[in-house]
Amino acid sequence: MSNNLESNKIFASILLSSLIAMLAGFFADILYKPNTVVERGFTIFVEGGTEQDVIQKEEYVNIKLLVDQASAQEGKNIFKKCVSCHSITKDGDHKIGPNLYDIFYSKKAGQEGFNYSKAFQNLEGIWDEESLFEFLKKPSKFVPGTKMSFIGLKKNSELAAMIAYLKENSVKSKN
């Protein structure tokens, strides 16, 4: 019995000292706010270069290769995020968004019977691998002013699978 009591006292003292240390740190942060802003990281200077010469490069992605290697079945699973607003059946009705059957290689904002927003009506060209990749990555960036609330897919593998699924459900891509 006394052994349990001793271990409880030790545990309580460790717990209390930890609590006191945390509170001391908390109050020290409140009382002593540093006035200087410390920039994290470091700058690398290149001979003959200026700050304007610095260009952020995005990693090149071979979209067609990714789509060719992607699983349309996985894309079907990812498409479940879209079914509340879109259908993908031949002769299917439009929902909040257009029916996406046969969208691949179709004119942008070209699904008959759907009332597109002005932002979409201003798009030119067709839906191919590259345009779908950029659109599905971040719709609001690809079509500024879109009413579409979908924020986009982050992973290249998900984007490729979704495009493979859309391509599989398009007659034009099979010709």
PDB file of N, CA and C in Angstrom, residues 65-171:
ATOM      1  N   LEU A  65       0.968  10.790 -70.561  1.00  0.00           N
ATOM      2  CA  LEU A  65       1.527   9.540 -70.050  1.00  0.00           C
ATOM      3  C   LEU A  65       0.855   9.149 -68.739  1.00  0.00           C
ATOM      4  N   LEU A  66       0.651  10.124 -67.857  1.00  0.00           N
ATOM      5  CA  LEU A  66      -0.031   9.850 -66.589  1.00  0.00           C
ATOM      6  C   LEU A  66      -1.437   9.309 -66.827  1.00  0.00           C
ATOM      7  N   VAL A  67      -2.160   9.930 -67.748  1.00  0.00           N
ATOM      8  CA  VAL A  67      -3.533   9.509 -68.032  1.00  0.00           C
ATOM      9  C   VAL A  67      -3.544   8.115 -68.645  1.00  0.00           C
ATOM     10  N   ASP A  68      -2.608   7.845 -69.559  1.00  0.00           N
ATOM     11  CA  ASP A  68      -2.546   6.521 -70.186  1.00  0.00           C
ATOM     12  C   ASP A  68      -2.269   5.428 -69.162  1.00  0.00           C
ATOM     13  N   GLN A  69      -1.513   5.752 -68.121  1.00  0.00           N
ATOM     14  CA  GLN A  69      -1.162   4.766 -67.099  1.00  0.00           C
ATOM     15  C   GLN A  69      -2.177   4.716 -65.956  1.00  0.00           C
ATOM     16  N   ALA A  70      -3.116   5.654 -65.925  1.00  0.00           N
ATOM     17  CA  ALA A  70      -4.059   5.753 -64.813  1.00  0.00           C
ATOM     18  C   ALA A  70      -5.182   4.732 -64.934  1.00  0.00           C
ATOM     19  N   SER A  71      -5.798   4.446 -63.809  1.00  0.00           N
ATOM     20  CA  SER A  71      -6.910   3.508 -63.739  1.00  0.00           C
ATOM     21  C   SER A  71      -8.235   4.259 -63.834  1.00  0.00           C
ATOM     22  N   ALA A  72      -9.014   3.926 -64.858  1.00  0.00           N
ATOM     23  CA  ALA A  72     -10.328   4.551 -65.006  1.00  0.00           C
ATOM     24  C   ALA A  72     -11.249   4.123 -63.864  1.00  0.00           C
ATOM     25  N   GLN A  73     -11.034   2.916 -63.337  1.00  0.00           N
ATOM     26  CA  GLN A  73     -11.838   2.446 -62.205  1.00  0.00           C
ATOM     27  C   GLN A  73     -11.585   3.316 -60.974  1.00  0.00           C
ATOM     28  N   GLU A  74     -10.324   3.679 -60.754  1.00  0.00           N
ATOM     29  CA  GLU A  74     -10.003   4.587 -59.648  1.00  0.00           C
ATOM     30  C   GLU A  74     -10.646   5.951 -59.899  1.00  0.00           C
ATOM     31  N   GLY A  75     -10.646   6.371 -61.155  1.00  0.00           N
ATOM     32  CA  GLY A  75     -11.300   7.626 -61.518  1.00  0.00           C
ATOM     33  C   GLY A  75     -12.794   7.590 -61.243  1.00  0.00           C
ATOM     34  N   LYS A  76     -13.396   6.428 -61.462  1.00  0.00           N
ATOM     35  CA  LYS A  76     -14.825   6.265 -61.168  1.00  0.00           C
ATOM     36  C   LYS A  76     -15.075   6.464 -59.675  1.00  0.00           C
ATOM     37  N   ASN A  77     -14.186   5.929 -58.851  1.00  0.00           N
ATOM     38  CA  ASN A  77     -14.319   6.109 -57.400  1.00  0.00           C
ATOM     39  C   ASN A  77     -14.140   7.575 -57.007  1.00  0.00           C
ATOM     40  N   ILE A  78     -13.198   8.254 -57.646  1.00  0.00           N
ATOM     41  CA  ILE A  78     -12.960   9.673 -57.353  1.00  0.00           C
ATOM     42  C   ILE A  78     -14.140  10.513 -57.838  1.00  0.00           C
ATOM     43  N   PHE A  79     -14.770  10.086 -58.940  1.00  0.00           N
ATOM     44  CA  PHE A  79     -15.906  10.823 -59.509  1.00  0.00           C
ATOM     45  C   PHE A  79     -17.085  10.883 -58.544  1.00  0.00           C
ATOM     46  N   LYS A  80     -17.096  10.021 -57.540  1.00  0.00           N
ATOM     47  CA  LYS A  80     -18.183  10.039 -56.554  1.00  0.00           C
ATOM     48  C   LYS A  80     -18.278  11.392 -55.855  1.00  0.00           C
ATOM     49  N   LYS A  81     -17.175  12.138 -55.839  1.00  0.00           N
ATOM     50  CA  LYS A  81     -17.189  13.492 -55.269  1.00  0.00           C
ATOM     51  C   LYS A  81     -18.023  14.435 -56.135  1.00  0.00           C
ATOM     52  N   CYS A  82     -18.239  14.054 -57.381  1.00  0.00           N
ATOM     53  CA  CYS A  82     -18.862  14.947 -58.359  1.00  0.00           C
ATOM     54  C   CYS A  82     -20.339  14.641 -58.612  1.00  0.00           C
ATOM     55  N   VAL A  83     -20.813  13.462 -58.184  1.00  0.00           N
ATOM     56  CA  VAL A  83     -22.154  13.026 -58.586  1.00  0.00           C
ATOM     57  C   VAL A  83     -23.286  13.874 -58.016  1.00  0.00           C
ATOM     58  N   SER A  84     -23.018  14.643 -56.985  1.00  0.00           N
ATOM     59  CA  SER A  84     -24.095  15.494 -56.471  1.00  0.00           C
ATOM     60  C   SER A  84     -24.413  16.625 -57.455  1.00  0.00           C
ATOM     61  N   CYS A  85     -23.455  16.976 -58.304  1.00  0.00           N
ATOM     62  CA  CYS A  85     -23.671  18.075 -59.259  1.00  0.00           C
ATOM     63  C   CYS A  85     -23.623  17.639 -60.721  1.00  0.00           C
ATOM     64  N   HIS A  86     -23.022  16.484 -61.021  1.00  0.00           N
ATOM     65  CA  HIS A  86     -22.836  16.049 -62.407  1.00  0.00           C
ATOM     66  C   HIS A  86     -23.291  14.604 -62.590  1.00  0.00           C
ATOM     67  N   SER A  87     -23.801  14.323 -63.781  1.00  0.00           N
ATOM     68  CA  SER A  87     -24.052  12.939 -64.185  1.00  0.00           C
ATOM     69  C   SER A  87     -23.068  12.616 -65.300  1.00  0.00           C
ATOM     70  N   ILE A  88     -22.933  11.327 -65.597  1.00  0.00           N
ATOM     71  CA  ILE A  88     -22.010  10.934 -66.669  1.00  0.00           C
ATOM     72  C   ILE A  88     -22.600   9.743 -67.422  1.00  0.00           C
ATOM     73  N   THR A  89     -23.866   9.900 -67.835  1.00  0.00           N
ATOM     74  CA  THR A  89     -24.545   8.839 -68.567  1.00  0.00           C
ATOM     75  C   THR A  89     -25.008   9.371 -69.919  1.00  0.00           C
ATOM     76  N   LYS A  90     -25.008   8.472 -70.895  1.00  0.00           N
ATOM     77  CA  LYS A  90     -25.461   8.861 -72.225  1.00  0.00           C
ATOM     78  C   LYS A  90     -26.921   9.287 -72.126  1.00  0.00           C
ATOM     79  N   ASP A  91     -27.242  10.416 -72.718  1.00  0.00           N
ATOM     80  CA  ASP A  91     -28.590  10.999 -72.694  1.00  0.00           C
ATOM     81  C   ASP A  91     -29.067  11.311 -71.278  1.00  0.00           C
ATOM     82  N   GLY A  92     -28.137  11.418 -70.331  1.00  0.00           N
ATOM     83  CA  GLY A  92     -28.499  11.747 -68.951  1.00  0.00           C
ATOM     84  C   GLY A  92     -28.849  13.215 -68.807  1.00  0.00           C
ATOM     85  N   ASP A  93     -29.608  13.503 -67.785  1.00  0.00           N
ATOM     86  CA  ASP A  93     -30.018  14.884 -67.526  1.00  0.00           C
ATOM     87  C   ASP A  93     -28.876  15.670 -66.902  1.00  0.00           C
ATOM     88  N   HIS A  94     -28.938  16.971 -67.093  1.00  0.00           N
ATOM     89  CA  HIS A  94     -28.015  17.868 -66.415  1.00  0.00           C
ATOM     90  C   HIS A  94     -28.493  18.021 -64.977  1.00  0.00           C
ATOM     91  N   LYS A  95     -27.566  18.241 -64.086  1.00  0.00           N
ATOM     92  CA  LYS A  95     -27.910  18.541 -62.696  1.00  0.00           C
ATOM     93  C   LYS A  95     -27.532  19.998 -62.466  1.00  0.00           C
ATOM     94  N   ILE A  96     -26.979  20.309 -61.317  1.00  0.00           N
ATOM     95  CA  ILE A  96     -26.476  21.669 -61.072  1.00  0.00           C
ATOM     96  C   ILE A  96     -25.392  21.985 -62.094  1.00  0.00           C
ATOM     97  N   GLY A  97     -24.585  20.977 -62.403  1.00  0.00           N
ATOM     98  CA  GLY A  97     -23.568  21.079 -63.438  1.00  0.00           C
ATOM     99  C   GLY A  97     -23.983  20.248 -64.642  1.00  0.00           C
ATOM    100  N   PRO A  98     -23.274  20.380 -65.750  1.00  0.00           N
ATOM    101  CA  PRO A  98     -23.659  19.646 -66.963  1.00  0.00           C
ATOM    102  C   PRO A  98     -23.366  18.149 -66.863  1.00  0.00           C
ATOM    103  N   ASN A  99     -24.079  17.381 -67.685  1.00  0.00           N
ATOM    104  CA  ASN A  99     -23.783  15.960 -67.838  1.00  0.00           C
ATOM    105  C   ASN A  99     -22.406  15.858 -68.499  1.00  0.00           C
ATOM    106  N   LEU A 100     -21.527  15.073 -67.934  1.00  0.00           N
ATOM    107  CA  LEU A 100     -20.149  15.014 -68.422  1.00  0.00           C
ATOM    108  C   LEU A 100     -19.890  13.854 -69.381  1.00  0.00           C
ATOM    109  N   TYR A 101     -20.947  13.165 -69.808  1.00  0.00           N
ATOM    110  CA  TYR A 101     -20.759  12.099 -70.788  1.00  0.00           C
ATOM    111  C   TYR A 101     -20.271  12.716 -72.096  1.00  0.00           C
ATOM    112  N   ASP A 102     -19.263  12.130 -72.689  1.00  0.00           N
ATOM    113  CA  ASP A 102     -18.690  12.559 -73.968  1.00  0.00           C
ATOM    114  C   ASP A 102     -18.112  13.979 -73.903  1.00  0.00           C
ATOM    115  N   ILE A 103     -17.556  14.335 -72.749  1.00  0.00           N
ATOM    116  CA  ILE A 103     -16.975  15.673 -72.571  1.00  0.00           C
ATOM    117  C   ILE A 103     -15.598  15.772 -73.221  1.00  0.00           C
ATOM    118  N   PHE A 104     -14.908  14.639 -73.304  1.00  0.00           N
ATOM    119  CA  PHE A 104     -13.532  14.626 -73.803  1.00  0.00           C
ATOM    120  C   PHE A 104     -13.504  14.998 -75.279  1.00  0.00           C
ATOM    121  N   TYR A 105     -12.630  15.921 -75.654  1.00  0.00           N
ATOM    122  CA  TYR A 105     -12.499  16.485 -77.000  1.00  0.00           C
ATOM    123  C   TYR A 105     -13.756  17.236 -77.439  1.00  0.00           C
ATOM    124  N   SER A 106     -14.604  17.617 -76.483  1.00  0.00           N
ATOM    125  CA  SER A 106     -15.768  18.449 -76.784  1.00  0.00           C
ATOM    126  C   SER A 106     -15.408  19.909 -76.568  1.00  0.00           C
ATOM    127  N   LYS A 107     -16.186  20.772 -77.186  1.00  0.00           N
ATOM    128  CA  LYS A 107     -15.994  22.217 -77.016  1.00  0.00           C
ATOM    129  C   LYS A 107     -16.273  22.577 -75.558  1.00  0.00           C
ATOM    130  N   LYS A 108     -15.423  23.431 -74.996  1.00  0.00           N
ATOM    131  CA  LYS A 108     -15.635  23.894 -73.621  1.00  0.00           C
ATOM    132  C   LYS A 108     -16.948  24.659 -73.562  1.00  0.00           C
ATOM    133  N   ALA A 109     -17.730  24.399 -72.526  1.00  0.00           N
ATOM    134  CA  ALA A 109     -19.058  25.008 -72.344  1.00  0.00           C
ATOM    135  C   ALA A 109     -19.956  24.680 -73.527  1.00  0.00           C
ATOM    136  N   GLY A 110     -19.825  23.452 -74.039  1.00  0.00           N
ATOM    137  CA  GLY A 110     -20.554  23.084 -75.242  1.00  0.00           C
ATOM    138  C   GLY A 110     -21.601  22.002 -75.065  1.00  0.00           C
ATOM    139  N   GLN A 111     -21.911  21.592 -73.847  1.00  0.00           N
ATOM    140  CA  GLN A 111     -22.939  20.573 -73.649  1.00  0.00           C
ATOM    141  C   GLN A 111     -24.305  21.217 -73.905  1.00  0.00           C
ATOM    142  N   GLU A 112     -25.027  20.668 -74.858  1.00  0.00           N
ATOM    143  CA  GLU A 112     -26.314  21.241 -75.240  1.00  0.00           C
ATOM    144  C   GLU A 112     -27.315  21.134 -74.100  1.00  0.00           C
ATOM    145  N   GLY A 113     -28.108  22.186 -73.962  1.00  0.00           N
ATOM    146  CA  GLY A 113     -29.175  22.184 -72.970  1.00  0.00           C
ATOM    147  C   GLY A 113     -28.745  22.627 -71.584  1.00  0.00           C
ATOM    148  N   PHE A 114     -27.475  22.972 -71.425  1.00  0.00           N
ATOM    149  CA  PHE A 114     -27.026  23.444 -70.111  1.00  0.00           C
ATOM    150  C   PHE A 114     -26.731  24.934 -70.182  1.00  0.00           C
ATOM    151  N   ASN A 115     -27.194  25.665 -69.181  1.00  0.00           N
ATOM    152  CA  ASN A 115     -27.000  27.114 -69.122  1.00  0.00           C
ATOM    153  C   ASN A 115     -25.702  27.409 -68.367  1.00  0.00           C
ATOM    154  N   TYR A 116     -24.624  27.635 -69.109  1.00  0.00           N
ATOM    155  CA  TYR A 116     -23.309  27.891 -68.514  1.00  0.00           C
ATOM    156  C   TYR A 116     -23.208  29.318 -67.988  1.00  0.00           C
ATOM    157  N   SER A 117     -22.392  29.495 -66.962  1.00  0.00           N
ATOM    158  CA  SER A 117     -22.127  30.839 -66.435  1.00  0.00           C
ATOM    159  C   SER A 117     -21.301  31.619 -67.455  1.00  0.00           C
ATOM    160  N   LYS A 118     -21.270  32.936 -67.307  1.00  0.00           N
ATOM    161  CA  LYS A 118     -20.491  33.788 -68.221  1.00  0.00           C
ATOM    162  C   LYS A 118     -19.021  33.394 -68.212  1.00  0.00           C
ATOM    163  N   ALA A 119     -18.508  33.017 -67.030  1.00  0.00           N
ATOM    164  CA  ALA A 119     -17.097  32.633 -66.926  1.00  0.00           C
ATOM    165  C   ALA A 119     -16.797  31.451 -67.842  1.00  0.00           C
ATOM    166  N   PHE A 120     -17.693  30.468 -67.874  1.00  0.00           N
ATOM    167  CA  PHE A 120     -17.487  29.305 -68.739  1.00  0.00           C
ATOM    168  C   PHE A 120     -17.749  29.643 -70.202  1.00  0.00           C
ATOM    169  N   GLN A 121     -18.710  30.495 -70.464  1.00  0.00           N
ATOM    170  CA  GLN A 121     -19.031  30.850 -71.848  1.00  0.00           C
ATOM    171  C   GLN A 121     -17.858  31.533 -72.540  1.00  0.00           C
ATOM    172  N   ASN A 122     -16.986  32.160 -71.775  1.00  0.00           N
ATOM    173  CA  ASN A 122     -15.828  32.848 -72.353  1.00  0.00           C
ATOM    174  C   ASN A 122     -14.666  31.908 -72.666  1.00  0.00           C
ATOM    175  N   LEU A 123     -14.761  30.645 -72.252  1.00  0.00           N
ATOM    176  CA  LEU A 123     -13.683  29.688 -72.533  1.00  0.00           C
ATOM    177  C   LEU A 123     -13.670  29.317 -74.006  1.00  0.00           C
ATOM    178  N   GLU A 124     -12.482  29.125 -74.521  1.00  0.00           N
ATOM    179  CA  GLU A 124     -12.330  28.693 -75.913  1.00  0.00           C
ATOM    180  C   GLU A 124     -11.590  27.370 -75.941  1.00  0.00           C
ATOM    181  N   GLY A 125     -11.732  26.643 -77.026  1.00  0.00           N
ATOM    182  CA  GLY A 125     -11.005  25.396 -77.191  1.00  0.00           C
ATOM    183  C   GLY A 125     -11.826  24.186 -76.792  1.00  0.00           C
ATOM    184  N   ILE A 126     -11.119  23.063 -76.682  1.00  0.00           N
ATOM    185  CA  ILE A 126     -11.768  21.797 -76.343  1.00  0.00           C
ATOM    186  C   ILE A 126     -11.189  21.258 -75.036  1.00  0.00           C
ATOM    187  N   TRP A 127     -11.909  20.304 -74.451  1.00  0.00           N
ATOM    188  CA  TRP A 127     -11.432  19.628 -73.248  1.00  0.00           C
ATOM    189  C   TRP A 127     -10.526  18.476 -73.672  1.00  0.00           C
ATOM    190  N   ASP A 128      -9.237  18.625 -73.414  1.00  0.00           N
ATOM    191  CA  ASP A 128      -8.280  17.547 -73.660  1.00  0.00           C
ATOM    192  C   ASP A 128      -7.571  17.239 -72.347  1.00  0.00           C
ATOM    193  N   GLU A 129      -6.544  16.382 -72.399  1.00  0.00           N
ATOM    194  CA  GLU A 129      -5.848  15.989 -71.174  1.00  0.00           C
ATOM    195  C   GLU A 129      -5.305  17.197 -70.410  1.00  0.00           C
ATOM    196  N   GLU A 130      -4.639  18.095 -71.134  1.00  0.00           N
ATOM    197  CA  GLU A 130      -3.992  19.233 -70.476  1.00  0.00           C
ATOM    198  C   GLU A 130      -5.003  20.183 -69.850  1.00  0.00           C
ATOM    199  N   SER A 131      -6.039  20.528 -70.600  1.00  0.00           N
ATOM    200  CA  SER A 131      -7.011  21.489 -70.062  1.00  0.00           C
ATOM    201  C   SER A 131      -7.802  20.884 -68.902  1.00  0.00           C
ATOM    202  N   LEU A 132      -8.174  19.606 -69.011  1.00  0.00           N
ATOM    203  CA  LEU A 132      -8.879  18.960 -67.900  1.00  0.00           C
ATOM    204  C   LEU A 132      -7.986  18.852 -66.670  1.00  0.00           C
ATOM    205  N   PHE A 133      -6.701  18.572 -66.882  1.00  0.00           N
ATOM    206  CA  PHE A 133      -5.752  18.470 -65.775  1.00  0.00           C
ATOM    207  C   PHE A 133      -5.691  19.794 -65.016  1.00  0.00           C
ATOM    208  N   GLU A 134      -5.518  20.890 -65.749  1.00  0.00           N
ATOM    209  CA  GLU A 134      -5.427  22.206 -65.107  1.00  0.00           C
ATOM    210  C   GLU A 134      -6.751  22.604 -64.464  1.00  0.00           C
ATOM    211  N   PHE A 135      -7.863  22.296 -65.132  1.00  0.00           N
ATOM    212  CA  PHE A 135      -9.174  22.646 -64.590  1.00  0.00           C
ATOM    213  C   PHE A 135      -9.466  21.871 -63.311  1.00  0.00           C
ATOM    214  N   LEU A 136      -9.269  20.561 -63.345  1.00  0.00           N
ATOM    215  CA  LEU A 136      -9.585  19.735 -62.177  1.00  0.00           C
ATOM    216  C   LEU A 136      -8.620  19.974 -61.019  1.00  0.00           C
ATOM    217  N   LYS A 137      -7.449  20.488 -61.333  1.00  0.00           N
ATOM    218  CA  LYS A 137      -6.464  20.809 -60.291  1.00  0.00           C
ATOM    219  C   LYS A 137      -6.969  21.973 -59.431  1.00  0.00           C
ATOM    220  N   LYS A 138      -7.472  23.008 -60.085  1.00  0.00           N
ATOM    221  CA  LYS A 138      -8.004  24.178 -59.366  1.00  0.00           C
ATOM    222  C   LYS A 138      -8.977  24.910 -60.287  1.00  0.00           C
ATOM    223  N   PRO A 139     -10.258  24.526 -60.246  1.00  0.00           N
ATOM    224  CA  PRO A 139     -11.243  25.123 -61.150  1.00  0.00           C
ATOM    225  C   PRO A 139     -11.319  26.649 -61.069  1.00  0.00           C
ATOM    226  N   SER A 140     -11.217  27.203 -59.877  1.00  0.00           N
ATOM    227  CA  SER A 140     -11.343  28.660 -59.738  1.00  0.00           C
ATOM    228  C   SER A 140     -10.173  29.406 -60.366  1.00  0.00           C
ATOM    229  N   LYS A 141      -9.037  28.753 -60.507  1.00  0.00           N
ATOM    230  CA  LYS A 141      -7.890  29.382 -61.169  1.00  0.00           C
ATOM    231  C   LYS A 141      -8.031  29.269 -62.692  1.00  0.00           C
ATOM    232  N   PHE A 142      -8.515  28.122 -63.160  1.00  0.00           N
ATOM    233  CA  PHE A 142      -8.664  27.890 -64.596  1.00  0.00           C
ATOM    234  C   PHE A 142      -9.807  28.725 -65.172  1.00  0.00           C
ATOM    235  N   VAL A 143     -10.890  28.849 -64.406  1.00  0.00           N
ATOM    236  CA  VAL A 143     -12.062  29.617 -64.840  1.00  0.00           C
ATOM    237  C   VAL A 143     -12.383  30.642 -63.748  1.00  0.00           C
ATOM    238  N   PRO A 144     -11.686  31.781 -63.748  1.00  0.00           N
ATOM    239  CA  PRO A 144     -11.978  32.793 -62.727  1.00  0.00           C
ATOM    240  C   PRO A 144     -13.438  33.238 -62.810  1.00  0.00           C
ATOM    241  N   GLY A 145     -14.104  33.269 -61.674  1.00  0.00           N
ATOM    242  CA  GLY A 145     -15.503  33.675 -61.641  1.00  0.00           C
ATOM    243  C   GLY A 145     -16.474  32.523 -61.751  1.00  0.00           C
ATOM    244  N   THR A 146     -15.972  31.283 -61.762  1.00  0.00           N
ATOM    245  CA  THR A 146     -16.868  30.135 -61.848  1.00  0.00           C
ATOM    246  C   THR A 146     -17.715  30.023 -60.583  1.00  0.00           C
ATOM    247  N   LYS A 147     -18.927  29.506 -60.753  1.00  0.00           N
ATOM    248  CA  LYS A 147     -19.808  29.285 -59.609  1.00  0.00           C
ATOM    249  C   LYS A 147     -19.556  27.910 -58.993  1.00  0.00           C
ATOM    250  N   MET A 148     -18.742  27.112 -59.648  1.00  0.00           N
ATOM    251  CA  MET A 148     -18.460  25.756 -59.186  1.00  0.00           C
ATOM    252  C   MET A 148     -17.715  25.808 -57.855  1.00  0.00           C
ATOM    253  N   SER A 149     -18.236  25.100 -56.858  1.00  0.00           N
ATOM    254  CA  SER A 149     -17.654  25.171 -55.516  1.00  0.00           C
ATOM    255  C   SER A 149     -16.547  24.147 -55.286  1.00  0.00           C
ATOM    256  N   PHE A 150     -16.331  23.245 -56.209  1.00  0.00           N
ATOM    257  CA  PHE A 150     -15.301  22.206 -56.058  1.00  0.00           C
ATOM    258  C   PHE A 150     -13.921  22.858 -56.014  1.00  0.00           C
ATOM    259  N   ILE A 151     -13.106  22.508 -54.995  1.00  0.00           N
ATOM    260  CA  ILE A 151     -11.799  23.163 -54.846  1.00  0.00           C
ATOM    261  C   ILE A 151     -10.712  22.525 -55.689  1.00  0.00           C
ATOM    262  N   GLY A 152     -10.928  21.310 -56.148  1.00  0.00           N
ATOM    263  CA  GLY A 152      -9.945  20.669 -57.011  1.00  0.00           C
ATOM    264  C   GLY A 152      -9.326  19.435 -56.388  1.00  0.00           C
ATOM    265  N   LEU A 153      -8.581  18.710 -57.207  1.00  0.00           N
ATOM    266  CA  LEU A 153      -7.861  17.513 -56.767  1.00  0.00           C
ATOM    267  C   LEU A 153      -6.393  17.874 -56.622  1.00  0.00           C
ATOM    268  N   LYS A 154      -5.772  17.409 -55.569  1.00  0.00           N
ATOM    269  CA  LYS A 154      -4.389  17.797 -55.294  1.00  0.00           C
ATOM    270  C   LYS A 154      -3.359  16.850 -55.899  1.00  0.00           C
ATOM    271  N   LYS A 155      -3.639  15.561 -55.891  1.00  0.00           N
ATOM    272  CA  LYS A 155      -2.654  14.570 -56.339  1.00  0.00           C
ATOM    273  C   LYS A 155      -2.736  14.371 -57.851  1.00  0.00           C
ATOM    274  N   ASN A 156      -1.563  14.331 -58.479  1.00  0.00           N
ATOM    275  CA  ASN A 156      -1.515  14.092 -59.925  1.00  0.00           C
ATOM    276  C   ASN A 156      -2.136  12.749 -60.281  1.00  0.00           C
ATOM    277  N   SER A 157      -1.962  11.748 -59.415  1.00  0.00           N
ATOM    278  CA  SER A 157      -2.520  10.423 -59.692  1.00  0.00           C
ATOM    279  C   SER A 157      -4.048  10.472 -59.704  1.00  0.00           C
ATOM    280  N   GLU A 158      -4.649  11.257 -58.805  1.00  0.00           N
ATOM    281  CA  GLU A 158      -6.108  11.400 -58.789  1.00  0.00           C
ATOM    282  C   GLU A 158      -6.596  12.152 -60.025  1.00  0.00           C
ATOM    283  N   LEU A 159      -5.868  13.185 -60.394  1.00  0.00           N
ATOM    284  CA  LEU A 159      -6.229  13.948 -61.592  1.00  0.00           C
ATOM    285  C   LEU A 159      -6.191  13.054 -62.825  1.00  0.00           C
ATOM    286  N   ALA A 160      -5.128  12.277 -62.949  1.00  0.00           N
ATOM    287  CA  ALA A 160      -4.978  11.394 -64.109  1.00  0.00           C
ATOM    288  C   ALA A 160      -6.073  10.334 -64.132  1.00  0.00           C
ATOM    289  N   ALA A 161      -6.405   9.771 -62.971  1.00  0.00           N
ATOM    290  CA  ALA A 161      -7.453   8.750 -62.904  1.00  0.00           C
ATOM    291  C   ALA A 161      -8.811   9.343 -63.285  1.00  0.00           C
ATOM    292  N   MET A 162      -9.093  10.539 -62.815  1.00  0.00           N
ATOM    293  CA  MET A 162     -10.357  11.198 -63.148  1.00  0.00           C
ATOM    294  C   MET A 162     -10.440  11.461 -64.653  1.00  0.00           C
ATOM    295  N   ILE A 163      -9.356  11.932 -65.236  1.00  0.00           N
ATOM    296  CA  ILE A 163      -9.337  12.199 -66.676  1.00  0.00           C
ATOM    297  C   ILE A 163      -9.488  10.894 -67.451  1.00  0.00           C
ATOM    298  N   ALA A 164      -8.854   9.823 -66.985  1.00  0.00           N
ATOM    299  CA  ALA A 164      -8.993   8.515 -67.638  1.00  0.00           C
ATOM    300  C   ALA A 164     -10.451   8.061 -67.607  1.00  0.00           C
ATOM    301  N   TYR A 165     -11.130   8.308 -66.499  1.00  0.00           N
ATOM    302  CA  TYR A 165     -12.546   7.941 -66.384  1.00  0.00           C
ATOM    303  C   TYR A 165     -13.409   8.782 -67.330  1.00  0.00           C
ATOM    304  N   LEU A 166     -13.145  10.076 -67.381  1.00  0.00           N
ATOM    305  CA  LEU A 166     -13.896  10.940 -68.303  1.00  0.00           C
ATOM    306  C   LEU A 166     -13.638  10.541 -69.752  1.00  0.00           C
ATOM    307  N   LYS A 167     -12.390  10.178 -70.031  1.00  0.00           N
ATOM    308  CA  LYS A 167     -12.010   9.759 -71.388  1.00  0.00           C
ATOM    309  C   LYS A 167     -12.703   8.453 -71.758  1.00  0.00           C
ATOM    310  N   GLU A 168     -12.787   7.536 -70.795  1.00  0.00           N
ATOM    311  CA  GLU A 168     -13.451   6.251 -71.028  1.00  0.00           C
ATOM    312  C   GLU A 168     -14.937   6.449 -71.322  1.00  0.00           C
ATOM    313  N   ASN A 169     -15.526   7.500 -70.778  1.00  0.00           N
ATOM    314  CA  ASN A 169     -16.947   7.786 -70.966  1.00  0.00           C
ATOM    315  C   ASN A 169     -17.180   8.841 -72.040  1.00  0.00           C
ATOM    316  N   SER A 170     -16.304   8.869 -73.014  1.00  0.00           N
ATOM    317  CA  SER A 170     -16.436   9.809 -74.126  1.00  0.00           C
ATOM    318  C   SER A 170     -16.296   9.071 -75.443  1.00  0.00           C
ATOM    319  N   VAL A 171     -17.240   9.274 -76.322  1.00  0.00           N
ATOM    320  CA  VAL A 171     -17.227   8.625 -77.627  1.00  0.00           C
ATOM    321  C   VAL A 171     -16.104   9.192 -78.483  1.00  0.00           C
TER     322      VAL A 171
END
